[in-house]
Every structure is written in C-alpha cells, then in structure tokens.
Amino acid sequence: MAKQEQTQNTTETHAFQAEVQEVLHLMVHSLYSNKEIFLRELISNASDACDKLRFAALSDESLLEGDADFHIDIEVDHNKGELTVRDNGIGMNRDEVMENIGTIARSGTRRFLEQVSGDSDLDRKLIGQFGVGFYSAFIVADEVTVHSRRASDKASQGVRWTSNGQGEYQIEAETRDHHGTEVKLKLKESEQEFLQDWTLRRLVSRYSDHIGFPIRMWQVGKSENQEGADEPEHGKWVAVNQAAALWTLPKTEISDEEYQSFYKHLSHDLEDPMAWTHNHVEGSQNYTNLLYLPSKAPLDLMMQRDERHGLRLYVRRVFIMDAAEQLLPHYLRFVRGVVDSDDLPLNVSREILQENDALRKIRSAVIKRSLDLLARLADNDEAHYQRFWDEFGAVLKEGIVEDLPNREKLARLLRFATTGDDEAEQTVSLADYVNRMADSQDAIWFITAESHRAALNSPHLEIFRKKGIEVLLLSDRIDEWMMGYFTEYDGKPLRSVAKGDFNLDRDTANDEQKNAEDDPQEDNETLKRLAGVLGSEVSEVRPSKRLTESASCLVFGEQDMALHMRRLLEQAGQELPDSRPALEVNVEHPLYKILESADEKEHFEDLGRLLHEQAVLSEGGQLEDPAAFVRRINRLMLEMAPAEPPNAE
Ligand code: ADP
C-alpha cells in the first residue's frame, strides 16, 4: 500500500494499488453501456460466499452461528438513494478485505493495462477478458461501502470499507452481530432506476435466476391489525429467483439464455460462451456436468490456470471447491463449468481427490465430453470452431504431448497454416491435408520456425514447392515441442522437411536406380575441402537434394531439435546435448560454382564459411562470431568495388 494515515477514530485511509485505479477508471468508462451487470457480479460474489461457508461448516458447524438458511438479500433505501446486497456467507476479515478489494492480485494486470486502446468497444472486450467483479459497482455508484465479518470471528472483529473509487479507500473496525457481507451502493444521481423494485426483479431473473440460493427482496404488506394502505415496515422477505441450481434441472427445461447467464455468473465473463454441454449421468456413478467453452481467452491463459473461475466441484448440490486441477488436464484449462457428484463424500479434501477412483472416472468423462464438444463444434460450425482455435489452439496443442490416450481425438482438432495457403491463419486440418495428398506421397510434411514468415521462406521448402507437395507451417512456440511427440496421423508419419535425409522421388517406378544415377556427386572434392574448413561445426557437408534456389541449408537428424528452439531453451538456462547439423550445398547454384573455382585458400574459406553462415541465419540460428561474418562480407564487397575509389567531385 502506497500511503497510510492513522486518524483518531481508527479510520485508516489507504491508496489503491496503482493498477486498481486504472482498472477502475477503465471499467467505469468502457462498461457504461452494460452497467446493469454490476448486480450480477455482486450477487455472484455473495453466492460464492454462501457456497464457501456451507462447505466450511461441513467440518465445523459452529461457523454457521445457528444460521444455516443461506440467502442473498437486496434492499433499497429510496430516501438515501442506496442499494444494498447482503449475504450470510463466509464474510471477510480486515486483511481479506484489504487483500481482495484494495488490490488486484492477478497476473498480467500490467500487460492488460498496456493493451488499453482508448477505443471503448475494444476496451470493453478487453475488460471482459480481465474479469469484471466487485469493482463494477463503481459504474453506478458514487460511493461503495462494504461491511463484513468473517464467520467465527468475534462481533467486534467486523470491518467497514468505504471508497468513492477515486484513488483511496477508508477502512475501520466495527461491531457486527452477524457474519457475512453487505455491499452498500450510494447510487449516482443518474442511476436511481436501480432502486425500482421491478428493475431489480427483472435483472435478477435475467442474470441470476438459477444460482442455488434464494435472492430475496422486501415485499411490502399490510400490518396485521390495520386495514388499508400498505406500510413499508410491514411485509416480508420473498425470494425473487428460482433458486434451483441450473445444472440440476432437466436439459429440456433450460433455455439458451439461461445457460448463457449461468455461464456469466460462473465465469464473470462479459461475453456469451461459445458452446456448452450438459449431461446427467446415471449408472454405476451418478453425476452431472455442465461444461462451457468461453468465446475469448482470459488474459493469463498461457501463463497459468485461472483457479478461481475454472471448474467447480459440487457434491450433492453442495459446493466443495474450485477443482479444475483435479477434474481437467492442464491443456483444457479454458473449460468452465460445474461437476456435481452424488457419490463423493461431502468431506472430501484435495488430497483425497487425488487418489479417488470415482473422481478419476469423472475426470476422464469430463475430458471426453470436452473433446466431444470441440469435435461437434468443428464438424458442425466451422466458423465458430475457427474462432475457438484462434483463441485456444496453442493451449490445446499441449494436449498432444500431455494426453496420450486422447492424442488421436486431439489430432483431429488441430488446425495449421500450410504452403497451400498464403495466409498465416491456421485453418487446415490434418484430414484436409491428407485428402489433398497425392497417392505417391507417403508422409505428412511440416516445418517449424520462429515465425510464419521464417517458415514460409525457408530454403527447406524449395524442393517441396517444385514438386507441388503441401507442407504444414508451424510457428507457435509450442510447435517444436509438440512435434517431438506427434509422429503419426492416420497411419502416416509426420516428418520435418528440415530433418533427416529423404527422397521425394522414391515412389515413381525405377526411381531407386534413377536416383542413384542422379545422385549429385557423392564424391565431391570441393565439399570435402569445405568440410575440412568447417571442422567440427557441422557433422558433414554433402550435396543437397532439397535445394533448388538457395545455395545451402542446415539439416538436422530426425531426433534433433530445431535451431530456434535450441536457442530459446539455451537462453532459459537449459543444458542441451550437443547436436551438429549437416551442411547441404546446392551444387547447381552459381555460388557453388564460384567456390569450386576458388583456388586461393583465403578466398575459398571466406566463401565456404559464408555458405555455412547463411544457412545458420535462414534457420533462425545465431552466428557464433558475427563480427567475423561481417568482415567476410566486407572483403567480398571490396572485391566488387572499382579499382579506383569514385571521386567525390
Ligand atoms: P472475483 O469474484 O472475480 O474473484 P471480485 O473483485 O468480484 O473478483 O472479488 C474479489 C474477491 O473478494 C473475491 O474473490 C472474494 O474473495 C472477495 N469477495 C467479494 N465479495 C465477497 C462477499 N460478498 N463475501 C465474501 N468475499 C467476497
């Protein structure tokens, strides 16, 4: 905390973390047209708090303080222009309030703020990806006050937090009889509509109808001994939502809108989900799963799993924990939703979950459902699947490595850029590729490189272009790693154009013989001489069968790592086994002819080393001695210069 002042009545003033201030500002401005979502966000938080207390009370009933009747109350004070959302959930102590509400403990917040464009439409999407949450209250309120007490704390340990969202907040101790949290909004002059009974009811039924707790509002009634007009003080709390958790209902009774709003409640996402699957499973095990695919990747997707809004585990309707890690492999970390088991014990802990047989079965079913959902989307709705792939494809690729049993299913979901398409977009499936293969082609060819452009311009593609063979162009960071594990699809080997020796003519009649005859000069004196110059930098120097335009290229062994990947790992401090590539030289190339006729030793060395260096560079590698490379280039340039330097006049 940047600033802290102690005042007499023990009210402390703190400055928001700098990032909070920026996020707040952005949120208020870019979400104004969606301002009503604040209510959903506050109700979601209240519902989570009830979930948490119900779970904690399973092992310590005293936490309930005699109140097991969970509910969320919405209250208005027309005179003061105040709207209150109150829950009897777990509550927060002072430290928790400061930590949860004064800071934004999220990875990627800085990066997020750097992307802010000032264009409200774009920023709205951005903030949606970030997650909205509590701060959305400031869209409609001049001042927000949070009263809270943690269940099990003493009445005197309550806490009051107030802020006008302008950079500072005040916090002080207060006595609170009841545990739970109350969020009070002093509505802006322009937002008084949120005091209207019917507005609030409409919002609850639109956004929060199917959360598992009653949301109550005060219904004015007549006093018992009086007839006539309603009196505000005489009335009762009535539930204004269905209060049946959505996933427990039969699928036929749930509309798309209900599925969508429940997703938003779970995920705090502004966008609708892209697709979902909802299954009640009965048999040796009984459980329900409701799984969603988001439309947009959250900001920190690549970095880590967002534990808070992943997959929730319930046991017989009781929330147990956020258990994405137990229920899903890492590569499906974008899936959101609920799993509700009838078979697990209520007092299940994370440790027990790891060993639990029932859970293991649910886990593999959840994986299968997720992959089936993706396969259905890919088959039935190409455009949406493409959007999914653009957002999450790089994550799904991790599955090829991590999830051997499902590798085939995953392989069908992959999409690639290829030489058959000028665009960098990854749109081609392996099935498409295989369909387009000539009968004589016996492998699926690919190249990995640092960027799409580097892949597209690689000398290794020359012979493939000449022969009209399509090549997959892989340039995601994960690709080199993935392809190390991905060796076969549909009975066909996947092969790198940059690795190993191959003969693309093998399948035509008499080719073996033809190639033996064609084999360009196996016993080539010039190349032997060049091998002598390069020494241990290469494993061998040989005439190339794959180059048609470039003069030289590096070729790795089938098991070797590509140079750009090697560099990344070395920079990250990994020790890698030495692997030396072969240098292939295009003996039809004019540069080779010059090399061949260079008899002067220095000249031969310069040219020979340059052939090697340009091969390293076009592979995305780094030169060991860049200065020597520059000297060599300069010597050649000077040779080309006219004998007399041009006169300045
Ligand atoms: P999110 O809900 O996405 O985590 P919020 O900004 O809405 O983000 O809330 C931050 C945290 O504050 C929550 O994760 C929760 O720990 C705490 N919190 C918010 N509202 C409540 C509440 N009504 N009761 C208890 N804790 C709450």
XYZ file of C-alpha atoms and ligand atoms in Angstrom:
676
model
C 0.000 0.000 0.000
C 1.466 3.327 -1.010
C 0.013 5.545 1.626
C -1.283 5.058 5.098
C -2.606 7.562 7.576
C -3.825 6.835 11.044
C -6.654 9.087 12.210
C -8.056 9.433 15.681
C -11.155 7.317 15.317
C -9.014 4.480 13.915
C -10.219 5.079 10.390
C -7.322 4.348 8.101
C -7.017 5.795 4.643
C -5.168 3.808 2.019
C -4.349 4.482 -1.588
C -5.446 1.883 -4.087
C -2.723 -0.020 -5.759
C -1.929 1.952 -8.931
C -3.287 -0.780 -11.157
C -6.619 -0.869 -9.331
C -7.127 2.790 -10.006
C -6.506 2.278 -13.718
C -8.706 -0.802 -13.974
C -11.465 1.024 -12.151
C -11.285 4.002 -14.425
C -11.319 1.804 -17.492
C -14.193 -0.266 -16.197
C -16.422 2.656 -15.379
C -15.904 4.159 -18.816
C -15.923 1.164 -21.067
C -18.687 -0.791 -19.369
C -21.147 2.014 -19.031
C -23.429 0.571 -21.696
C -23.503 -2.721 -19.752
C -23.775 -1.069 -16.385
C -26.510 -3.359 -15.066
C -24.067 -6.269 -14.853
C -22.860 -4.865 -11.533
C -25.793 -6.568 -9.851
C -24.931 -9.952 -11.308
C -21.339 -9.537 -10.155
C -22.305 -8.655 -6.588
C -24.819 -11.500 -6.429
C -22.230 -13.934 -7.807
C -19.789 -12.915 -5.104
C -22.488 -13.282 -2.460
C -23.424 -16.705 -3.769
C -19.765 -17.795 -3.756
C -19.507 -16.604 -0.152
C -22.538 -18.734 0.825
C -21.053 -21.697 -1.028
C -17.812 -21.299 0.867
C -19.449 -21.125 4.268
C -21.680 -24.090 3.583
C -18.584 -26.093 2.721
C -16.565 -24.879 5.723
C -19.495 -25.702 8.027
C -19.394 -29.335 6.940
C -16.391 -29.776 9.186
C -17.258 -27.105 11.765
C -20.938 -26.473 12.232
C -20.343 -23.712 14.751
C -19.285 -21.463 11.871
C -22.931 -21.124 10.933
C -23.640 -19.369 14.229
C -27.037 -21.062 14.149
C -27.952 -19.686 10.730
C -27.960 -22.405 8.066
C -30.581 -20.661 5.999
C -28.427 -19.147 3.271
C -29.818 -16.276 1.282
C -28.882 -13.097 -0.517
C -30.940 -10.015 0.203
C -31.364 -6.971 -1.986
C -32.529 -3.910 -0.149
C -33.250 -0.367 -1.265
C -33.439 2.876 0.635
C -35.278 5.340 -1.577
C -34.604 8.288 0.678
C -30.880 7.830 0.756
C -30.626 6.506 -2.803
C -28.900 3.377 -1.553
C -28.932 -0.176 -2.859
C -27.616 -2.980 -0.645
C -26.687 -6.563 -1.471
C -26.302 -8.632 1.675
C -25.293 -12.240 2.218
C -24.903 -14.527 5.215
C -21.902 -16.248 3.696
C -18.341 -16.673 4.856
C -17.549 -12.951 5.178
C -14.115 -11.327 5.216
C -11.824 -10.128 7.967
C -9.829 -6.930 7.751
C -6.850 -8.458 5.960
C -9.070 -10.223 3.473
C -10.969 -7.053 2.664
C -7.697 -5.225 2.076
C -6.293 -8.019 0.006
C -9.371 -8.789 -2.075
C -10.746 -5.363 -2.595
C -7.810 -2.946 -2.427
C -5.515 -4.866 -4.726
C -5.768 -6.722 -7.961
C -3.802 -9.851 -7.344
C -3.875 -11.057 -10.854
C -1.003 -11.936 -13.054
C -0.919 -9.971 -16.241
C -2.619 -6.833 -14.892
C 0.189 -4.633 -16.171
C 0.227 -6.297 -19.526
C -3.512 -5.918 -19.626
C -3.336 -2.199 -18.989
C -0.708 -1.754 -21.662
C -3.189 -3.047 -24.216
C -5.801 -0.458 -23.378
C -6.525 1.416 -26.573
C -8.937 4.217 -25.699
C -11.422 2.746 -28.170
C -14.332 1.939 -25.913
C -15.525 -1.040 -27.940
C -12.142 -2.730 -27.866
C -11.590 -1.850 -24.241
C -14.936 -3.300 -23.306
C -13.846 -6.628 -24.746
C -10.542 -6.305 -23.000
C -12.020 -5.644 -19.612
C -14.368 -8.550 -20.189
C -11.356 -10.779 -20.641
C -9.884 -9.428 -17.471
C -12.933 -10.286 -15.434
C -15.237 -7.679 -14.009
C -16.115 -8.405 -10.406
C -16.686 -6.184 -7.422
C -15.340 -3.014 -8.996
C -18.240 -2.880 -11.429
C -20.201 -1.367 -8.524
C -18.447 1.918 -9.260
C -20.102 2.117 -12.663
C -23.341 3.078 -10.960
C -22.266 4.252 -7.513
C -20.565 7.391 -6.221
C -19.600 5.591 -3.094
C -19.414 1.936 -2.128
C -19.338 0.679 1.442
C -18.560 -2.910 2.368
C -19.461 -4.165 5.831
C -18.218 -7.618 6.608
C -17.418 -10.095 9.323
C -15.815 -13.447 8.853
C -17.814 -16.409 10.188
C -16.262 -17.490 13.508
C -14.722 -14.078 14.235
C -15.979 -12.113 17.223
C -18.666 -9.479 16.710
C -16.068 -6.789 17.424
C -13.903 -8.001 14.571
C -16.197 -6.684 11.872
C -14.840 -4.294 9.301
C -16.121 -1.395 7.272
C -14.542 -0.390 3.961
C -15.582 2.713 2.032
C -14.434 4.292 -1.184
C -15.620 6.704 -3.814
C -13.438 4.919 -6.356
C -11.155 7.926 -6.708
C -7.838 6.548 -5.606
C -8.339 5.989 -1.904
C -10.372 3.932 0.467
C -11.066 4.074 4.191
C -11.127 1.094 6.443
C -12.140 0.822 10.085
C -13.215 -1.744 12.639
C -16.882 -2.056 13.506
C -19.038 -4.367 15.540
C -21.214 -6.674 13.520
C -23.646 -9.090 15.058
C -23.956 -11.275 12.047
C -21.317 -12.871 9.855
C -21.382 -12.264 6.110
C -21.010 -9.288 3.833
C -23.090 -6.291 2.972
C -22.232 -4.162 -0.051
C -23.955 -0.790 0.004
C -24.001 1.382 -3.117
C -24.747 5.077 -2.942
C -26.163 5.311 -6.427
C -25.191 8.132 -8.739
C -27.911 10.687 -9.374
C -28.333 9.300 -12.895
C -28.679 5.688 -11.752
C -31.685 5.928 -9.466
C -33.532 3.423 -11.670
C -31.704 0.696 -9.747
C -33.902 1.489 -6.758
C -37.009 0.383 -8.647
C -38.458 -2.853 -7.475
C -39.361 -4.110 -10.949
C -35.973 -3.152 -12.436
C -34.227 -5.177 -9.785
C -36.556 -8.132 -10.234
C -36.020 -8.045 -13.984
C -32.238 -8.043 -13.527
C -32.319 -10.864 -11.020
C -34.433 -13.016 -13.241
C -32.327 -12.212 -16.287
C -28.928 -12.721 -14.720
C -29.223 -14.680 -11.531
C -32.351 -16.778 -11.712
C -30.574 -20.092 -11.412
C -27.998 -19.625 -8.741
C -28.543 -22.086 -5.923
C -29.605 -19.668 -3.177
C -32.737 -17.573 -2.767
C -32.306 -13.928 -3.674
C -34.793 -12.056 -1.566
C -36.438 -8.663 -1.698
C -38.652 -6.978 0.805
C -42.288 -7.208 -0.138
C -44.410 -4.510 1.413
C -47.617 -5.676 3.062
C -50.343 -4.574 5.407
C -49.898 -4.519 9.140
C -51.839 -7.201 10.970
C -54.290 -5.045 12.833
C -54.770 -2.385 10.202
C -56.661 -2.358 7.017
C -55.987 -0.115 4.079
C -52.698 1.088 2.673
C -49.507 -0.947 2.547
C -46.935 0.003 5.102
C -43.282 -0.376 4.277
C -42.360 -1.736 7.685
C -44.978 -4.446 7.420
C -44.032 -7.007 4.892
C -41.743 -9.943 4.386
C -38.681 -11.114 2.531
C -39.648 -13.038 -0.575
C -37.439 -14.918 -2.984
C -37.396 -13.351 -6.445
C -35.388 -16.036 -8.236
C -35.912 -19.732 -8.903
C -33.075 -20.638 -6.531
C -32.627 -24.056 -8.098
C -29.083 -24.502 -9.326
C -29.268 -24.554 -13.112
C -27.347 -27.765 -13.684
C -29.805 -29.739 -11.551
C -32.689 -29.031 -13.933
C -33.576 -31.251 -16.881
C -31.971 -30.009 -20.080
C -35.324 -29.621 -21.780
C -36.377 -27.034 -19.235
C -33.423 -24.746 -19.768
C -33.321 -22.055 -22.429
C -30.158 -20.885 -24.194
C -30.438 -17.557 -22.405
C -30.473 -19.347 -19.062
C -27.398 -21.355 -19.953
C -25.685 -18.173 -21.041
C -26.469 -16.164 -17.958
C -25.426 -19.014 -15.711
C -22.108 -19.107 -17.529
C -21.613 -15.428 -16.818
C -22.392 -15.993 -13.174
C -19.772 -18.741 -13.024
C -17.077 -17.115 -15.044
C -17.569 -13.373 -14.559
C -17.147 -13.179 -18.324
C -18.940 -10.433 -20.231
C -19.223 -12.424 -23.437
C -21.569 -15.305 -24.066
C -19.954 -18.734 -24.090
C -19.233 -20.270 -27.473
C -20.781 -23.650 -26.706
C -21.733 -25.890 -23.821
C -22.557 -29.466 -22.968
C -24.806 -30.564 -20.119
C -25.105 -34.176 -19.044
C -26.836 -36.035 -16.263
C -25.048 -39.351 -15.897
C -26.711 -42.241 -14.104
C -25.417 -45.741 -13.604
C -22.525 -47.085 -11.613
C -21.811 -43.445 -10.893
C -24.198 -40.577 -10.691
C -23.077 -37.111 -11.540
C -23.919 -34.065 -13.607
C -21.580 -31.978 -15.632
C -22.193 -28.644 -17.276
C -19.186 -27.555 -19.307
C -18.709 -24.323 -21.223
C -16.287 -23.127 -23.868
C -15.643 -19.400 -23.488
C -15.559 -17.182 -26.565
C -12.477 -15.318 -25.506
C -9.297 -16.411 -23.838
C -8.669 -14.725 -20.490
C -5.518 -12.684 -20.307
C -3.384 -15.004 -18.308
C -4.396 -18.177 -20.109
C -0.938 -19.003 -21.340
C 0.648 -18.287 -18.025
C -1.406 -20.243 -15.595
C -4.700 -21.822 -14.810
C -7.266 -19.382 -13.539
C -8.166 -21.332 -10.437
C -10.937 -19.042 -9.363
C -13.215 -19.412 -12.321
C -12.417 -22.838 -13.678
C -14.399 -25.944 -12.954
C -16.328 -26.154 -9.708
C -16.854 -29.376 -7.878
C -20.141 -29.885 -6.031
C -21.203 -32.934 -4.079
C -24.957 -33.379 -3.903
C -25.538 -29.686 -4.671
C -23.014 -28.505 -2.054
C -20.093 -26.533 -3.426
C -16.875 -28.257 -2.414
C -14.087 -26.431 -4.187
C -12.670 -24.993 -7.340
C -11.187 -28.190 -8.614
C -10.136 -27.528 -12.181
C -6.805 -29.129 -11.479
C -8.350 -32.351 -10.228
C -11.008 -32.532 -12.901
C -9.204 -31.409 -16.010
C -5.751 -31.710 -17.503
C -3.793 -28.506 -17.876
C -4.386 -28.237 -21.613
C -8.145 -27.909 -21.070
C -7.740 -25.063 -18.609
C -10.078 -22.837 -20.632
C -13.118 -25.026 -19.896
C -15.541 -23.526 -17.355
C -18.403 -25.130 -15.538
C -19.707 -27.389 -12.827
C -19.371 -31.034 -11.905
C -21.822 -32.279 -9.272
C -21.238 -35.788 -7.965
C -23.670 -37.877 -5.953
C -21.012 -40.390 -4.978
C -18.141 -38.486 -3.443
C -18.123 -37.955 0.316
C -19.034 -34.440 1.417
C -15.906 -34.133 3.497
C -13.640 -34.782 0.544
C -10.307 -32.950 0.603
C -7.874 -32.121 -2.184
C -5.614 -34.915 -1.005
C -8.428 -37.452 -1.084
C -9.468 -36.237 -4.517
C -6.088 -37.073 -5.920
C -6.484 -40.722 -5.046
C -10.191 -41.091 -5.526
C -11.373 -43.679 -8.012
C -14.796 -42.167 -8.562
C -13.187 -38.841 -9.307
C -10.729 -40.387 -11.713
C -13.631 -41.763 -13.712
C -15.439 -38.445 -13.670
C -12.249 -36.772 -14.807
C -11.830 -38.937 -17.840
C -15.512 -38.496 -18.677
C -15.151 -34.718 -18.381
C -12.161 -34.782 -20.722
C -14.116 -36.875 -23.188
C -17.129 -34.568 -23.015
C -14.928 -31.539 -23.562
C -13.220 -33.072 -26.578
C -16.550 -34.254 -27.991
C -17.942 -30.767 -27.589
C -14.992 -29.425 -29.550
C -15.330 -32.103 -32.212
C -19.018 -31.295 -32.633
C -18.248 -27.629 -32.978
C -15.519 -28.382 -35.532
C -17.855 -30.613 -37.556
C -20.984 -28.508 -37.439
C -19.866 -24.934 -37.206
C -16.572 -24.271 -38.889
C -16.628 -20.514 -38.353
C -17.114 -20.816 -34.611
C -14.556 -23.557 -34.356
C -12.088 -21.347 -36.165
C -12.709 -18.627 -33.600
C -12.150 -21.137 -30.851
C -8.938 -22.298 -32.486
C -7.602 -18.776 -32.866
C -8.164 -18.166 -29.148
C -7.205 -21.502 -27.647
C -5.424 -23.550 -30.298
C -1.964 -23.076 -28.850
C -3.234 -24.350 -25.490
C -4.979 -27.358 -26.967
C -1.725 -28.344 -28.651
C -0.248 -29.042 -25.216
C -2.653 -31.959 -25.099
C -0.843 -33.732 -27.920
C 2.101 -34.034 -25.551
C 0.248 -34.436 -22.261
C -2.633 -36.709 -23.130
C -1.504 -39.781 -24.998
C -4.824 -41.684 -24.727
C -6.658 -38.816 -26.427
C -3.969 -37.929 -28.927
C -5.957 -39.080 -31.931
C -9.012 -37.108 -30.940
C -6.867 -34.067 -30.364
C -5.059 -34.509 -33.667
C -8.387 -34.163 -35.459
C -8.916 -30.840 -33.737
C -5.613 -29.308 -34.803
C -5.511 -26.594 -37.451
C -2.472 -25.482 -39.429
C -1.150 -22.848 -41.755
C 0.272 -24.500 -44.860
C 2.124 -23.744 -48.074
C -1.218 -24.347 -49.810
C -2.471 -21.083 -48.388
C -0.780 -17.684 -48.375
C -2.434 -16.599 -45.155
C -0.754 -17.021 -41.801
C -4.063 -18.217 -40.325
C -4.229 -21.775 -39.077
C -7.205 -23.224 -40.903
C -6.194 -26.560 -42.420
C -6.992 -29.780 -40.576
C -4.904 -32.903 -40.975
C -7.882 -34.553 -42.632
C -7.912 -31.759 -45.248
C -4.212 -32.211 -45.755
C -4.432 -35.960 -46.163
C -7.311 -35.602 -48.623
C -5.172 -33.397 -50.792
C -2.119 -35.669 -50.697
C -1.068 -37.312 -53.958
C -1.214 -41.114 -53.903
C 2.536 -41.274 -54.130
C 3.077 -39.050 -51.078
C 3.821 -41.200 -48.080
C 4.354 -38.672 -45.309
C 2.771 -35.554 -43.859
C 5.426 -32.876 -44.154
C 5.920 -29.955 -41.809
C 8.391 -27.275 -40.911
C 8.828 -25.490 -37.587
C 10.237 -21.982 -37.430
C 10.301 -18.912 -35.267
C 7.639 -17.096 -37.273
C 5.203 -17.815 -40.055
C 7.357 -15.781 -42.387
C 10.518 -17.631 -41.484
C 8.722 -20.914 -42.119
C 7.300 -19.713 -45.419
C 10.679 -18.539 -46.693
C 12.751 -21.448 -45.531
C 15.063 -22.947 -48.151
C 13.918 -26.364 -46.996
C 10.619 -25.836 -48.793
C 12.141 -25.368 -52.222
C 12.011 -28.931 -53.421
C 8.508 -29.348 -51.966
C 7.278 -26.335 -53.876
C 8.870 -27.622 -57.027
C 7.147 -30.958 -56.638
C 3.850 -29.443 -55.545
C 3.839 -31.078 -52.099
C 1.963 -29.196 -49.389
C 3.860 -28.517 -46.155
C 2.412 -27.574 -42.763
C 3.940 -24.338 -41.482
C 4.327 -24.355 -37.708
C 5.428 -21.272 -35.847
C 3.757 -21.303 -32.420
C 6.213 -21.543 -29.593
C 4.874 -24.884 -28.569
C 5.112 -26.451 -32.027
C 8.644 -27.782 -31.942
C 7.878 -29.420 -28.600
C 4.563 -30.814 -29.779
C 6.006 -32.252 -32.972
C 8.634 -34.072 -30.951
C 5.766 -36.244 -29.666
C 3.464 -36.205 -32.624
C 4.843 -38.694 -35.077
C 1.862 -40.199 -36.851
C -1.605 -39.340 -38.045
C -3.995 -41.700 -39.817
C -1.209 -44.222 -40.313
C 1.035 -41.660 -41.978
C 4.296 -40.467 -40.481
C 4.723 -36.762 -39.768
C 8.107 -35.637 -40.992
C 10.069 -32.426 -40.774
C 11.309 -31.075 -44.090
C 14.367 -29.802 -42.241
C 15.444 -33.055 -40.679
C 16.994 -36.246 -41.925
C 17.590 -37.426 -45.418
C 14.750 -38.199 -47.761
C 13.997 -38.969 -51.327
C 10.813 -37.498 -52.698
C 11.049 -39.440 -55.936
C 11.124 -42.810 -54.277
C 7.630 -43.775 -55.294
C 7.964 -43.470 -59.022
C 8.986 -46.528 -60.983
C 12.688 -47.184 -61.273
C 13.398 -44.281 -59.015
C 15.905 -46.052 -56.865
C 18.001 -46.550 -59.883
C 17.372 -43.133 -61.315
C 18.349 -41.523 -58.083
C 21.482 -43.478 -57.741
C 22.439 -42.213 -61.157
C 21.294 -38.685 -60.395
C 22.902 -38.522 -57.039
C 24.835 -35.340 -57.273
C 28.485 -36.063 -56.878
C 28.756 -38.083 -53.700
C 32.470 -37.960 -54.036
C 32.857 -34.232 -54.321
C 36.345 -32.819 -53.721
C 35.163 -29.238 -53.206
C 32.729 -30.276 -50.496
C 35.366 -32.402 -48.815
C 37.606 -29.388 -48.779
C 34.788 -27.290 -47.304
C 34.210 -29.907 -44.602
C 37.877 -29.501 -43.692
C 37.399 -25.739 -43.308
C 34.269 -26.000 -41.141
C 35.681 -28.760 -38.987
C 33.505 -29.664 -36.001
C 30.877 -27.007 -36.700
C 28.979 -29.443 -38.905
C 28.597 -33.201 -38.879
C 29.178 -33.421 -42.611
C 28.995 -31.433 -45.822
C 27.010 -33.018 -48.601
C 25.379 -32.167 -51.897
C 21.714 -31.262 -51.454
C 18.672 -32.941 -52.890
C 16.296 -30.458 -51.365
C 17.534 -27.080 -52.584
C 16.541 -25.629 -55.925
C 17.094 -21.912 -55.368
C 19.158 -21.379 -52.246
C 22.829 -22.163 -52.093
C 22.936 -24.003 -48.790
C 20.953 -25.168 -45.771
C 21.410 -26.974 -42.484
C 19.859 -30.379 -41.966
C 19.307 -31.908 -38.567
C 18.983 -35.506 -37.563
C 15.393 -36.803 -37.144
C 15.716 -36.617 -33.370
C 17.413 -33.217 -33.156
C 15.848 -30.011 -32.009
C 15.429 -27.122 -34.450
C 17.877 -24.259 -34.022
C 15.351 -21.602 -32.985
C 14.033 -23.876 -30.244
C 17.516 -24.713 -29.139
C 18.290 -21.052 -28.778
C 15.155 -20.454 -26.668
C 15.956 -23.286 -24.311
C 19.588 -22.288 -24.008
C 18.539 -18.755 -23.161
C 16.327 -20.202 -20.466
C 19.434 -21.789 -18.994
C 18.904 -25.380 -20.109
C 21.862 -27.552 -20.892
C 21.309 -29.397 -24.124
C 23.221 -32.282 -25.627
C 25.461 -31.218 -28.447
C 23.941 -31.838 -31.834
C 25.626 -30.805 -35.002
C 23.677 -30.418 -38.216
C 24.899 -31.369 -41.662
C 25.509 -28.632 -44.204
C 23.866 -29.291 -47.531
C 25.106 -27.386 -50.559
C 23.231 -26.863 -53.798
C 25.841 -27.888 -56.348
C 23.800 -26.344 -59.169
C 23.995 -22.917 -57.597
C 26.270 -20.206 -59.105
C 27.805 -19.581 -55.670
C 28.901 -23.188 -55.565
C 30.482 -22.753 -58.969
C 32.465 -19.801 -57.654
C 33.512 -21.858 -54.646
C 34.584 -24.641 -56.928
C 36.850 -22.366 -58.898
C 38.308 -20.506 -55.929
C 41.840 -21.748 -55.623
C 43.196 -19.142 -53.264
C 42.921 -20.556 -49.732
C 41.541 -17.391 -48.044
C 39.012 -16.855 -50.768
C 37.777 -20.433 -50.562
C 37.481 -20.165 -46.787
C 35.534 -16.911 -46.936
C 33.061 -18.249 -49.453
C 32.735 -21.589 -47.736
C 32.119 -20.090 -44.329
C 29.566 -17.690 -45.773
C 27.666 -20.617 -47.235
C 27.538 -22.100 -43.765
C 26.653 -18.818 -42.074
C 23.782 -18.011 -44.396
C 22.389 -21.478 -43.745
C 22.525 -20.832 -39.978
C 20.823 -17.461 -40.343
C 17.985 -18.659 -42.533
C 17.334 -21.357 -39.947
C 16.769 -18.731 -37.258
C 20.066 -19.592 -35.622
C 22.687 -17.243 -34.255
C 26.214 -16.896 -35.553
C 28.956 -17.752 -33.136
C 31.161 -14.962 -34.422
C 29.030 -12.270 -36.088
C 31.973 -9.869 -36.377
C 33.924 -12.371 -38.469
C 30.869 -12.771 -40.690
C 30.759 -9.006 -41.232
C 34.476 -8.930 -42.081
C 33.976 -11.658 -44.636
C 31.080 -9.835 -46.274
C 33.123 -6.629 -46.360
C 36.062 -8.318 -48.024
C 33.739 -9.585 -50.743
C 32.118 -6.190 -51.179
C 35.509 -4.541 -51.528
C 36.403 -7.027 -54.210
C 33.412 -5.868 -56.165
C 34.393 -2.207 -55.797
C 36.001 -0.421 -58.765
C 39.804 -0.323 -58.599
C 39.874 3.491 -58.114
C 37.528 4.816 -55.423
C 34.970 7.098 -57.069
C 35.936 10.747 -56.955
C 33.921 12.880 -54.611
C 33.668 15.636 -57.231
P -13.658 -12.311 -8.265
O -15.018 -12.543 -7.745
O -13.526 -12.442 -9.733
O -12.591 -13.007 -7.502
P -14.076 -9.686 -7.217
O -13.331 -8.421 -7.426
O -15.515 -9.663 -7.511
O -13.330 -10.758 -8.083
O -13.875 -10.160 -5.728
C -12.593 -10.317 -5.219
C -12.614 -11.215 -4.020
O -13.250 -10.567 -2.919
C -13.384 -12.494 -4.186
O -12.610 -13.497 -4.810
C -13.733 -12.848 -2.737
O -12.627 -13.487 -2.119
C -13.905 -11.497 -2.096
N -15.324 -11.150 -2.017
C -16.031 -10.352 -2.854
N -17.308 -10.276 -2.467
C -17.450 -11.047 -1.365
C -18.542 -11.403 -0.487
N -19.788 -10.959 -0.695
N -18.260 -12.223 0.550
C -17.014 -12.710 0.757
N -15.967 -12.423 -0.019
C -16.161 -11.610 -1.070
